[in-house]
Coordinates of C-alpha atoms and ligand atoms in Angstrom, one line a residue:
M26 CA -32.0 22.6 -26.5
T27 CA -32.5 18.8 -26.8
D28 CA -35.1 17.4 -24.5
I29 CA -35.5 14.1 -26.1
D30 CA -36.0 10.8 -23.9
L31 CA -35.5 7.3 -25.0
K32 CA -36.3 4.0 -22.9
L33 CA -34.5 1.5 -21.6
N34 CA -35.1 -2.1 -21.6
T35 CA -36.1 -1.6 -17.7
G36 CA -38.8 0.6 -18.4
A37 CA -37.1 3.2 -17.5
T38 CA -36.5 6.7 -19.0
I39 CA -33.0 7.9 -20.3
P40 CA -32.2 11.7 -21.5
A41 CA -30.7 11.0 -24.9
L42 CA -28.2 14.0 -24.7
G43 CA -25.8 12.6 -21.3
L44 CA -22.9 15.5 -20.4
G45 CA -19.5 13.6 -20.7
T46 CA -16.7 14.0 -18.2
W47 CA -13.8 11.2 -19.7
Q48 CA -10.9 13.3 -19.5
S49 CA -12.6 16.6 -18.0
K50 CA -10.2 17.4 -16.0
P51 CA -10.3 18.2 -12.0
G52 CA -10.9 21.8 -11.3
E53 CA -12.9 21.7 -14.1
V54 CA -15.2 19.2 -13.9
A55 CA -17.6 20.4 -11.3
A56 CA -18.0 23.6 -12.7
A57 CA -18.9 21.9 -15.9
V58 CA -21.4 19.9 -15.1
E59 CA -23.0 22.3 -12.6
H60 CA -22.9 24.6 -15.7
A61 CA -24.5 21.7 -18.1
L62 CA -27.0 21.1 -15.2
V63 CA -28.2 23.9 -13.9
H64 CA -27.8 26.2 -16.9
S65 CA -27.8 24.0 -19.9
H66 CA -31.1 22.0 -19.1
Y67 CA -28.9 19.0 -19.4
R68 CA -30.3 16.3 -17.4
H69 CA -28.0 13.2 -17.6
V70 CA -24.0 12.4 -16.5
D71 CA -21.8 9.5 -18.1
A72 CA -18.9 9.5 -15.3
A73 CA -16.9 5.9 -14.5
Y74 CA -14.2 5.3 -11.7
V75 CA -11.2 5.4 -13.6
Y76 CA -11.8 8.9 -14.8
Q77 CA -10.7 9.6 -11.6
N78 CA -12.9 12.7 -11.3
E79 CA -16.0 11.4 -9.9
G80 CA -15.7 13.0 -6.7
E81 CA -15.9 16.6 -8.7
V82 CA -18.9 15.7 -10.9
G83 CA -20.0 14.8 -7.3
Q84 CA -19.8 18.0 -6.4
G85 CA -21.4 19.7 -9.7
I86 CA -24.4 17.1 -9.0
K87 CA -24.7 18.5 -5.6
K88 CA -24.6 22.3 -6.2
A89 CA -27.4 21.3 -9.2
L90 CA -29.6 19.5 -6.7
D91 CA -29.3 22.0 -3.9
A92 CA -30.0 24.6 -6.4
G93 CA -33.2 22.9 -7.4
A94 CA -32.4 23.2 -10.7
I95 CA -33.1 19.2 -10.9
S96 CA -34.6 16.6 -9.3
R97 CA -32.3 13.5 -8.2
E98 CA -35.9 11.8 -10.1
K99 CA -34.8 13.4 -13.1
L100 CA -31.5 13.0 -13.2
F101 CA -29.7 10.2 -14.6
V102 CA -25.9 9.2 -13.5
T103 CA -24.3 6.5 -14.8
T104 CA -21.0 4.9 -13.9
K105 CA -18.5 2.1 -14.4
V106 CA -16.8 -0.9 -13.1
F107 CA -12.9 -0.5 -14.5
P108 CA -11.1 -4.2 -15.3
S109 CA -8.7 -4.0 -12.2
F110 CA -11.9 -4.4 -10.1
H111 CA -13.7 -7.4 -12.2
N112 CA -13.9 -9.5 -8.9
K113 CA -14.5 -6.1 -6.5
V114 CA -17.7 -5.0 -8.1
E115 CA -19.4 -4.2 -5.2
E116 CA -16.1 -2.7 -3.9
S117 CA -16.1 -0.5 -6.9
L118 CA -19.6 0.5 -7.0
N119 CA -19.0 1.8 -3.2
E120 CA -16.3 3.6 -4.0
S121 CA -18.5 5.4 -7.1
L122 CA -21.3 6.1 -5.0
K123 CA -19.1 7.8 -2.1
N124 CA -17.4 9.7 -4.8
L125 CA -20.8 11.1 -6.6
G126 CA -22.2 11.3 -2.8
L127 CA -25.2 9.6 -4.3
D128 CA -27.3 6.6 -2.8
Y129 CA -28.0 4.7 -6.6
V130 CA -26.9 5.2 -9.4
D131 CA -29.1 5.2 -12.5
L132 CA -26.9 3.0 -15.2
F133 CA -24.4 0.9 -13.8
L134 CA -21.8 -0.6 -16.8
V135 CA -19.0 -3.1 -16.9
H136 CA -16.8 -0.4 -18.7
W137 CA -14.3 -3.0 -21.0
P138 CA -14.9 -6.8 -20.8
I139 CA -11.2 -7.3 -19.8
G140 CA -9.8 -8.6 -16.7
F141 CA -6.5 -6.8 -14.8
N142 CA -4.8 -8.1 -12.2
P143 CA -7.1 -6.8 -9.1
N144 CA -4.6 -7.9 -6.6
G145 CA -1.9 -5.4 -8.7
N146 CA 0.9 -2.7 -8.4
D147 CA -1.5 -0.7 -9.3
P148 CA -5.7 0.3 -8.8
L149 CA -5.8 0.9 -11.9
F150 CA -3.0 -0.4 -14.2
P151 CA -1.0 -2.8 -12.7
T152 CA 1.9 -3.7 -14.1
K153 CA 4.2 -7.0 -14.4
S154 CA 7.7 -6.5 -13.7
D155 CA 8.7 -6.2 -16.5
G156 CA 6.6 -3.4 -17.9
T157 CA 4.0 -5.1 -19.4
L158 CA 0.1 -4.8 -18.5
D159 CA -0.4 -7.2 -15.7
Y160 CA -4.1 -8.7 -17.3
D161 CA -5.7 -11.5 -14.8
D162 CA -5.9 -14.8 -16.7
S163 CA -9.3 -15.8 -14.4
F164 CA -11.0 -13.3 -15.9
D165 CA -14.0 -14.1 -16.5
L166 CA -16.7 -12.1 -18.2
V167 CA -20.0 -13.9 -17.1
K168 CA -18.9 -13.7 -13.4
M169 CA -18.4 -10.2 -13.0
Y170 CA -21.6 -9.4 -15.6
K171 CA -23.6 -11.3 -12.6
D172 CA -22.2 -9.4 -10.0
L173 CA -23.8 -6.2 -11.8
E174 CA -26.7 -8.8 -11.7
K175 CA -26.9 -8.6 -8.0
E176 CA -26.0 -4.7 -7.6
Y177 CA -29.4 -4.2 -10.0
K178 CA -31.0 -6.9 -7.8
S179 CA -30.1 -4.8 -4.8
G180 CA -31.8 -1.7 -5.9
R181 CA -28.4 0.3 -5.4
V182 CA -28.4 0.6 -9.4
K183 CA -31.5 1.2 -11.8
A184 CA -29.9 -0.9 -14.7
I185 CA -27.3 -2.6 -15.8
G186 CA -25.2 -3.1 -19.1
I187 CA -21.7 -2.5 -21.0
C188 CA -19.1 -0.9 -22.5
N189 CA -16.8 -1.9 -25.6
A190 CA -19.1 -4.8 -26.3
S191 CA -18.3 -6.1 -30.0
I192 CA -21.1 -8.6 -31.5
K193 CA -18.7 -11.2 -31.1
T194 CA -18.8 -10.1 -27.0
L195 CA -22.4 -10.1 -26.4
E196 CA -23.1 -13.4 -28.5
Y197 CA -20.9 -14.8 -25.9
L198 CA -22.5 -13.0 -23.4
L199 CA -26.2 -12.9 -23.8
P200 CA -27.4 -16.7 -24.0
K201 CA -25.1 -16.6 -20.2
I202 CA -26.9 -14.3 -18.2
D203 CA -30.3 -13.2 -16.6
V204 CA -30.3 -9.8 -17.3
V205 CA -30.0 -8.1 -21.0
P206 CA -27.7 -5.2 -20.9
A207 CA -29.5 -2.2 -20.9
V208 CA -27.2 -0.7 -22.9
N209 CA -23.9 -0.7 -24.9
Q210 CA -21.3 2.0 -24.4
I211 CA -19.6 2.3 -27.2
E212 CA -16.9 4.9 -29.6
L213 CA -19.2 5.9 -32.4
H214 CA -19.4 8.2 -35.3
P215 CA -19.7 8.8 -38.6
Y216 CA -15.8 7.8 -39.4
L217 CA -16.7 4.6 -37.4
P218 CA -20.9 3.7 -37.7
Q219 CA -20.5 0.0 -36.8
N220 CA -23.7 -0.7 -38.4
D221 CA -23.7 -4.4 -37.9
L222 CA -23.3 -3.7 -34.2
V223 CA -25.7 -1.2 -33.7
K224 CA -28.4 -3.3 -35.6
F225 CA -27.4 -6.1 -33.2
C226 CA -27.5 -4.2 -30.2
E227 CA -31.3 -3.0 -31.9
S228 CA -32.8 -6.4 -32.4
R229 CA -31.5 -8.0 -28.6
G230 CA -33.5 -4.4 -27.1
I231 CA -30.2 -3.1 -25.7
L232 CA -29.7 0.9 -26.7
I233 CA -26.5 2.3 -27.6
E234 CA -24.5 5.0 -26.7
A235 CA -22.0 6.7 -28.8
Y236 CA -19.1 8.1 -26.8
S237 CA -16.2 10.4 -28.7
P238 CA -19.2 11.4 -31.0
L239 CA -16.1 14.6 -32.1
G240 CA -13.9 12.1 -32.3
S241 CA -12.3 12.6 -28.7
A242 CA -9.6 15.0 -27.8
G243 CA -9.7 18.0 -29.9
G244 CA -12.9 16.9 -31.5
P245 CA -10.7 15.9 -35.0
L246 CA -14.5 14.8 -36.6
L247 CA -15.5 18.8 -36.3
K248 CA -13.0 19.8 -39.1
E249 CA -13.9 17.2 -41.7
P250 CA -15.4 18.3 -45.0
E251 CA -18.4 16.1 -45.2
I252 CA -19.4 17.1 -41.6
I253 CA -18.5 21.1 -42.1
E254 CA -20.6 20.8 -45.3
L255 CA -23.7 19.7 -43.5
A256 CA -23.7 22.1 -40.9
K257 CA -23.9 24.7 -44.0
K258 CA -27.0 23.1 -45.2
H259 CA -28.9 23.2 -41.6
K260 CA -26.9 26.5 -40.8
T261 CA -25.8 24.6 -37.6
E262 CA -22.3 23.7 -36.3
P263 CA -20.3 20.3 -36.9
A264 CA -21.0 19.7 -33.7
T265 CA -24.6 19.9 -33.7
I266 CA -24.3 17.7 -36.2
L267 CA -22.4 15.5 -35.0
I268 CA -24.6 15.1 -31.7
S269 CA -28.2 15.2 -34.2
Y270 CA -26.4 11.8 -35.7
H271 CA -26.9 10.0 -32.8
L272 CA -30.3 11.7 -31.6
S273 CA -31.9 11.8 -34.5
S274 CA -31.3 7.8 -34.7
G275 CA -33.0 7.1 -31.3
R276 CA -29.4 6.8 -29.5
V277 CA -27.8 8.1 -26.3
V278 CA -24.8 10.6 -27.2
L279 CA -22.1 11.6 -24.8
P280 CA -20.5 14.7 -25.9
K281 CA -17.5 15.3 -23.3
S282 CA -17.0 19.5 -22.9
V283 CA -15.7 21.6 -20.1
N284 CA -16.6 24.4 -21.2
P285 CA -19.5 26.0 -20.7
K286 CA -20.5 27.8 -24.3
R287 CA -19.5 24.1 -25.6
I288 CA -21.8 22.7 -23.2
D289 CA -24.6 24.5 -24.3
S290 CA -24.2 24.3 -27.7
N291 CA -23.9 20.8 -27.7
A292 CA -27.2 20.7 -26.5
Q293 CA -28.2 21.9 -30.1
F294 CA -30.4 19.7 -31.8
V295 CA -31.2 19.8 -35.1
K296 CA -33.3 16.6 -36.7
L297 CA -31.5 15.3 -39.9
S298 CA -33.3 13.5 -42.3
K299 CA -33.1 10.1 -43.7
E300 CA -31.1 10.9 -46.3
D301 CA -28.6 13.1 -44.3
L302 CA -28.3 10.2 -42.6
E303 CA -27.6 7.9 -44.7
E304 CA -24.9 10.1 -45.9
L305 CA -23.1 10.6 -42.3
A306 CA -23.4 6.3 -42.7
S307 CA -21.7 6.4 -45.8
I308 CA -18.6 8.3 -45.0
E309 CA -16.9 5.6 -43.7
E310 CA -16.9 4.0 -47.6
K311 CA -15.5 6.5 -48.5
R312 CA -12.8 7.8 -45.9
G313 CA -12.7 4.5 -44.2
I314 CA -13.0 3.9 -40.5
H315 CA -11.6 5.7 -37.7
R316 CA -10.8 4.2 -34.7
Y317 CA -9.1 7.6 -31.8
N318 CA -9.7 5.9 -28.2
R319 CA -7.7 2.6 -29.2
P320 CA -6.2 1.8 -25.5
E321 CA -3.2 -0.7 -26.6
W322 CA -4.2 -2.9 -23.8
A323 CA -7.2 -3.4 -24.9
D324 CA -5.2 -4.9 -28.5
G325 CA -6.6 -7.5 -30.1
R326 CA -9.1 -8.6 -27.0
L327 CA -12.3 -6.9 -27.9
G328 CA -13.5 -8.8 -31.1
F329 CA -14.1 -5.2 -32.7
P330 CA -13.4 -6.0 -36.9
D331 CA -11.4 -3.6 -37.5
W332 CA -9.3 -3.9 -33.6
Ligands
A2P3 P1 -14.0 21.3 -24.0 O1 -13.9 20.4 -23.0 O2 -12.6 22.0 -24.0 O3 -14.6 21.8 -25.2 P2 -15.7 14.0 -27.4 O4 -17.2 14.3 -27.0 O5 -16.3 13.1 -29.0 O6 -15.2 13.0 -26.5 O7 -15.0 15.0 -27.9 C1 -14.3 16.4 -26.6 C2 -13.4 17.0 -27.1 O8 -13.8 18.1 -28.2 C3 -12.8 17.9 -26.1 O9 -11.7 18.2 -26.4 C4 -13.8 18.8 -26.3 O10 -13.1 19.9 -25.5 C5 -14.2 19.2 -27.4 N1 -15.4 19.7 -27.6 C6 -16.4 19.7 -27.0 N2 -17.6 20.1 -27.6 C7 -17.4 20.7 -28.7 C8 -17.5 22.0 -29.5 N3 -19.3 22.3 -29.9 N4 -16.9 22.7 -30.9 C9 -15.4 22.1 -30.4 N5 -15.1 22.0 -29.6 C10 -15.6 21.0 -28.4

């Protein structure tokens, strides 16, 4: 069981292992969150408005708090503002807090540095009459982020940050804002190590949070030969290698599971050596980059070299 804590640039502590809740279905996720907090000693839950399951995440949190398994002060909860709420940050936070049953979150993130029409034909994914996504040309990331800064100053969020930010996005944003993002939450694993972005964030005091550490739905990376080999060497599970890749590198990792056994086993940690980490970070040189989450609506809009 890992109890690794990291520090945010706000001075706050963040548990390095968090439970991912993207694609966790209603009907499953409340029990998964409760199990993680009560039985597997997770102290960190990563949520988002767009996952449309925050209400259940909140039920799981409530059960764990009511059972006395963890205190609110020890628990770390994250939520995010979706592109269709880019000019309604306060409203998005109100909704998320209501859903989660909390009066503050520990971390509040720009989910994607993209803007959709906030008054379109759908609250999340508005489309134009031709069926294509209804972007908002007036989207202004700096303005959106400044609205997150307001919430940070109000105390309803203890830290703020961003997701899916490339070096290009951060170089544009950083000179224009007051509060350096505490984190950049990105897809990260040995098949998408993004070494330059990781170094850039480290040099600016921005903690990296790795999402889809197993390669997202179905955990495709668990079947890759290099990962299986390393798991054999350490007499552990492939998932432990992929999770420990981040934990051994001083990053936050957010594996998603709704299965109690896998939630338990994902909390295992093996300390990987410098050589193991270099081997993992070089797989991409042999095998090529693989990004598992590439929503079409973000194509060409984020400034990642591979996307
Ligand atoms: P499940 O929720 O049924 O456990 P990622 O964290 O990269 O998004 O990967 C999540 C996917 O991997 C989900 O399909 C999840 O399914 C599965 N998964 C999570 N943990 C494990 C594990 N330890 N072994 C196998 N599959 C896992």
